[in-house]
Short mmCIF file of C-alpha atoms in Angstrom, two decimals:
data_model
loop_
_atom_site.label_atom_id
_atom_site.label_comp_id
_atom_site.label_asym_id
_atom_site.label_seq_id
_atom_site.Cartn_x
_atom_site.Cartn_y
_atom_site.Cartn_z
CA UNK A 1 0.02 0.12 0.11
CA UNK A 2 1.56 3.44 -1.40
CA UNK A 3 2.00 6.25 1.46
CA UNK A 4 -0.90 8.04 -0.52
CA UNK A 5 -3.00 4.74 0.17
CA UNK A 6 -3.71 4.99 4.57
CA UNK A 7 -6.36 2.91 5.52
CA UNK A 8 -8.19 5.72 8.22
CA UNK A 9 -8.76 9.07 9.52
CA UNK A 10 -6.27 8.57 12.37
CA UNK A 11 -3.32 9.73 10.62
CA UNK A 12 -3.02 13.96 10.87
CA UNK A 13 -0.98 15.98 9.67
CA UNK A 14 2.02 18.28 10.38
CA UNK A 15 -0.11 20.97 11.96
CA UNK A 16 -1.83 17.77 14.39
CA UNK A 17 -5.36 18.70 11.87
CA UNK A 18 -6.97 15.42 10.24
CA UNK A 19 -7.13 16.03 6.46
CA UNK A 20 -10.23 16.31 5.11
CA UNK A 21 -11.71 13.93 2.85
CA UNK A 22 -13.81 14.54 -0.61
CA UNK A 23 -17.11 12.83 -0.41
CA UNK A 24 -17.71 10.87 -3.57
CA UNK A 25 -21.13 11.90 -4.13
CA UNK A 26 -21.57 15.82 -3.85
CA UNK A 27 -17.29 15.89 -3.91
CA UNK A 28 -17.81 18.86 -1.05
CA UNK A 29 -14.78 18.24 1.34
CA UNK A 30 -15.67 17.65 4.58
CA UNK A 31 -13.63 16.07 8.09
CA UNK A 32 -13.87 12.16 8.60
CA UNK A 33 -16.34 12.52 11.11
CA UNK A 34 -18.72 14.00 8.88
CA UNK A 35 -18.51 11.22 6.00
CA UNK A 36 -19.01 7.28 6.04
CA UNK A 37 -16.04 5.32 4.59
CA UNK A 38 -16.55 2.13 2.44
CA UNK A 39 -14.07 -0.23 1.62
CA UNK A 40 -14.53 -3.36 -1.04
CA UNK A 41 -13.96 -6.35 0.97
CA UNK A 42 -12.13 -9.73 -0.71
CA UNK A 43 -15.04 -10.46 -2.09
CA UNK A 44 -16.06 -7.06 -4.42
CA UNK A 45 -18.95 -6.61 -1.83
CA UNK A 46 -18.85 -2.66 -0.49
CA UNK A 47 -18.68 -2.70 3.47
CA UNK A 48 -19.12 0.09 5.41
CA UNK A 49 -16.11 1.01 7.85
CA UNK A 50 -17.67 3.61 10.42
CA UNK A 51 -14.53 3.13 12.37
CA UNK A 52 -11.94 4.21 10.25
CA UNK A 53 -9.86 1.18 10.39
CA UNK A 54 -10.10 -1.50 7.83
CA UNK A 55 -7.54 -1.67 5.50
CA UNK A 56 -7.76 -0.71 1.76
CA UNK A 57 -8.32 1.94 -0.21
CA UNK A 58 -11.92 4.00 0.55
CA UNK A 59 -14.75 5.65 -0.76
CA UNK A 60 -16.18 8.58 1.49
CA UNK A 61 -19.47 9.33 1.28
CA UNK A 62 -21.25 11.96 2.93
CA UNK A 63 -23.04 11.08 6.49
CA UNK A 64 -26.05 11.80 4.69
CA UNK A 65 -28.29 8.78 4.02
CA UNK A 66 -29.62 10.69 0.95
CA UNK A 67 -25.75 10.64 -0.11
CA UNK A 68 -24.96 6.67 0.32
CA UNK A 69 -28.49 5.77 -1.82
CA UNK A 70 -27.10 7.94 -4.26
CA UNK A 71 -23.92 6.73 -4.13
CA UNK A 72 -25.79 2.47 -4.26
CA UNK A 73 -27.86 4.25 -7.76
CA UNK A 74 -25.38 5.94 -9.23
CA UNK A 75 -22.04 3.25 -9.48
CA UNK A 76 -19.96 5.89 -7.38
CA UNK A 77 -17.69 2.86 -5.73
CA UNK A 78 -16.96 1.24 -8.58
CA UNK A 79 -16.21 4.63 -9.96
CA UNK A 80 -13.88 5.57 -7.09
CA UNK A 81 -12.02 2.32 -7.05
CA UNK A 82 -11.86 1.87 -10.66
CA UNK A 83 -12.97 -1.91 -9.90
CA UNK A 84 -16.20 -3.90 -10.23
CA UNK A 85 -17.39 -4.25 -6.99
CA UNK A 86 -21.24 -5.81 -5.31
CA UNK A 87 -23.07 -3.14 -3.56
CA UNK A 88 -25.63 -4.64 -0.88
CA UNK A 89 -29.16 -4.13 -1.28
CA UNK A 90 -30.68 -1.60 1.14
CA UNK A 91 -26.74 -0.41 1.76
CA UNK A 92 -28.21 3.15 2.80
CA UNK A 93 -30.52 1.17 5.82
CA UNK A 94 -27.85 -1.38 6.74
CA UNK A 95 -25.38 1.91 7.57
CA UNK A 96 -28.59 3.42 9.73
CA UNK A 97 -28.63 0.62 11.74
CA UNK A 98 -24.94 0.19 12.53
CA UNK A 99 -25.12 3.35 13.48
CA UNK A 100 -27.72 2.70 15.72
CA UNK A 101 -25.22 -0.54 17.11
CA UNK A 102 -22.79 2.21 17.41
CA UNK A 103 -24.67 4.52 20.26
CA UNK A 104 -26.30 0.95 21.28
CA UNK A 105 -22.46 0.25 22.52
CA UNK A 106 -21.73 3.97 23.66
CA UNK A 107 -24.19 4.05 25.87
CA UNK A 108 -23.34 -0.15 27.29
CA UNK A 109 -19.42 1.70 27.97
CA UNK A 110 -21.05 4.38 29.69
CA UNK A 111 -22.91 2.04 31.21
CA UNK A 112 -19.81 -0.45 32.37
CA UNK A 113 -18.54 2.75 33.28
CA UNK A 114 -21.15 3.94 36.17
CA UNK A 115 -22.39 6.82 34.07
CA UNK A 116 -26.64 5.85 33.28
CA UNK A 117 -29.09 5.31 35.67
CA UNK A 118 -32.44 3.63 34.33
CA UNK A 119 -35.73 4.05 35.63
CA UNK A 120 -37.86 6.90 36.53
CA UNK A 121 -37.20 7.52 40.07
CA UNK A 122 -33.63 6.99 39.55
CA UNK A 123 -33.94 9.49 36.96
CA UNK A 124 -35.90 11.45 38.88
CA UNK A 125 -33.53 11.54 41.49
CA UNK A 126 -30.42 11.63 39.82
CA UNK A 127 -31.63 14.61 38.61
CA UNK A 128 -32.24 16.31 41.89
CA UNK A 129 -28.57 15.17 42.13
CA UNK A 130 -26.98 17.14 39.14
CA UNK A 131 -24.26 16.63 36.55
CA UNK A 132 -26.68 14.91 34.23
CA UNK A 133 -24.96 14.91 31.06
CA UNK A 134 -27.86 13.18 29.08
CA UNK A 135 -31.70 12.58 29.57
CA UNK A 136 -32.32 9.20 27.45
CA UNK A 137 -35.96 8.29 26.73
CA UNK A 138 -37.01 4.98 24.49
CA UNK A 139 -38.37 6.65 21.40
CA UNK A 140 -41.21 4.10 21.47
CA UNK A 141 -42.38 5.49 25.08
CA UNK A 142 -45.50 7.21 26.04
CA UNK A 143 -44.46 10.55 26.05
CA UNK A 144 -46.08 11.86 29.63
CA UNK A 145 -42.82 10.05 31.31
CA UNK A 146 -40.61 12.34 29.47
CA UNK A 147 -42.02 15.17 29.38
CA UNK A 148 -41.76 14.87 33.08
CA UNK A 149 -38.50 14.44 33.68
CA UNK A 150 -37.37 17.07 30.81
CA UNK A 151 -39.77 19.31 32.79
CA UNK A 152 -37.10 18.89 35.93
CA UNK A 153 -34.22 18.85 34.47
CA UNK A 154 -35.09 22.36 33.18
CA UNK A 155 -35.81 23.33 36.82
CA UNK A 156 -32.48 21.76 37.95
CA UNK A 157 -30.97 23.29 35.51
CA UNK A 158 -32.48 26.75 35.93
CA UNK A 159 -31.86 26.88 39.75
CA UNK A 160 -27.86 25.68 38.45
CA UNK A 161 -27.97 29.17 36.28
CA UNK A 162 -29.13 30.90 38.73
CA UNK A 163 -27.01 29.79 41.53
CA UNK A 164 -23.50 30.21 39.35
CA UNK A 165 -24.77 33.39 38.29
CA UNK A 166 -25.71 35.64 41.54
CA UNK A 167 -22.73 36.70 43.39
CA UNK A 168 -22.77 36.33 47.45
CA UNK A 169 -25.61 38.22 49.06
CA UNK A 170 -26.35 40.20 45.27
CA UNK A 171 -30.40 40.37 44.90
CA UNK A 172 -30.09 42.21 41.37
CA UNK A 173 -32.18 40.63 39.04
CA UNK A 174 -29.67 38.37 36.09
CA UNK A 175 -29.50 37.78 32.69
CA UNK A 176 -32.28 35.42 31.61
CA UNK A 177 -31.90 31.96 31.64
CA UNK A 178 -30.28 30.17 28.04
CA UNK A 179 -31.37 26.80 27.86
CA UNK A 180 -29.05 25.77 25.79
CA UNK A 181 -25.98 25.99 28.06
CA UNK A 182 -27.42 23.47 31.09
CA UNK A 183 -29.98 21.37 30.18
CA UNK A 184 -29.21 18.10 30.06
CA UNK A 185 -28.90 16.79 26.03
CA UNK A 186 -32.67 14.80 25.67
CA UNK A 187 -32.15 11.55 23.35
CA UNK A 188 -34.20 9.92 22.03
CA UNK A 189 -33.53 7.95 19.09
CA UNK A 190 -33.29 4.58 20.18
CA UNK A 191 -35.73 2.62 21.04
CA UNK A 192 -37.11 0.74 23.93
CA UNK A 193 -35.24 -2.68 22.95
CA UNK A 194 -31.61 -1.13 22.20
CA UNK A 195 -32.07 0.67 25.39
CA UNK A 196 -33.28 -2.53 27.30
CA UNK A 197 -29.71 -4.11 25.73
CA UNK A 198 -27.75 -1.08 25.67
CA UNK A 199 -28.23 -1.85 30.01
CA UNK A 200 -29.06 -5.27 30.12
CA UNK A 201 -32.10 -5.25 31.77
CA UNK A 202 -35.61 -5.61 30.19
CA UNK A 203 -38.18 -2.52 29.69
CA UNK A 204 -35.69 0.05 29.66
CA UNK A 205 -38.05 3.67 28.90
CA UNK A 206 -36.31 6.39 30.32
CA UNK A 207 -32.15 6.91 31.49
CA UNK A 208 -29.67 9.27 33.01
CA UNK A 209 -25.90 9.87 31.20
CA UNK A 210 -24.00 11.52 34.19
CA UNK A 211 -21.18 14.17 32.94
CA UNK A 212 -18.09 12.29 31.58
CA UNK A 213 -16.37 10.73 29.05
CA UNK A 214 -18.52 8.29 28.28
CA UNK A 215 -21.43 10.37 27.95
CA UNK A 216 -19.70 12.22 25.36
CA UNK A 217 -18.72 9.36 22.93
CA UNK A 218 -22.06 8.69 23.60
CA UNK A 219 -23.70 12.07 22.26
CA UNK A 220 -21.18 12.18 19.20
CA UNK A 221 -22.19 8.58 18.39
CA UNK A 222 -25.77 9.83 18.91
CA UNK A 223 -25.07 13.35 16.70
CA UNK A 224 -23.83 11.03 13.96
CA UNK A 225 -27.60 9.56 13.49
CA UNK A 226 -28.95 12.45 13.97
CA UNK A 227 -26.70 13.99 10.83
CA UNK A 228 -27.05 10.36 8.98
CA UNK A 229 -31.02 10.85 9.41
CA UNK A 230 -30.96 14.33 8.70
CA UNK A 231 -33.09 15.26 11.70
CA UNK A 232 -29.64 17.63 12.82
CA UNK A 233 -27.94 20.48 11.46
CA UNK A 234 -24.58 20.28 9.66
CA UNK A 235 -21.32 21.81 11.99
CA UNK A 236 -21.34 25.55 12.22
CA UNK A 237 -19.13 27.45 10.69
CA UNK A 238 -16.24 29.10 12.16
CA UNK A 239 -14.35 25.42 13.06
CA UNK A 240 -10.79 25.10 12.75
CA UNK A 241 -10.02 24.27 9.02
CA UNK A 242 -8.48 21.36 8.33
CA UNK A 243 -5.79 20.32 5.34
CA UNK A 244 -7.84 19.33 2.06
CA UNK A 245 -6.75 15.98 1.30
CA UNK A 246 -9.17 14.84 -1.90
CA UNK A 247 -7.66 11.49 -2.32
CA UNK A 248 -9.96 9.20 -2.16
CA UNK A 249 -8.28 6.42 0.92
#
């Protein structure tokens, strides 16, 4: 394998940045975390490489279901690799299932680290104790319980914000409460079955993920799933500029 045919996005340039890659469908230059990498398996089948670790020359497609569907329909993989390939039926659906699996795995890791509590009463108590990074509700659960917990989280966040903003003994009015800074992220992207699988118990409807590295990992995977489903905005402009690399690696 040549120097330019690197297996995944872990290779960084001298400045410490990960080079951008070019989407084979849109031709947009994006950071690897905004793309899906595909490789050709030994039997010729196109295989998603969400961890960017499989060996061989890769094809990068924007992290968007419509882009993956377009790549499958326009023969983009064979053109990029200059070799015949077999594209699985419903490749876009396969990618979404794999993204969901990564979310489940990330939640399981957080649980093993002791950073997850589940059950309405335990989640309610954890909200009162603070340090909640995310409230997780089963996508197919009744909205009433989720709404109650979300409301309690907002109330707790308001108290925390006011306590931090007010100097001791200062009774002057404080700035308006900014929800986005303090309220735990609300996650309703996984089914009851998937939550139960991640936490190793039956009928998990509500859970709370406590702040920590495992929580950040879980939310990173959730955001990737949302971007793929086109229910989360693209990352905002103004991020550090990365070195461009157009090779399909």
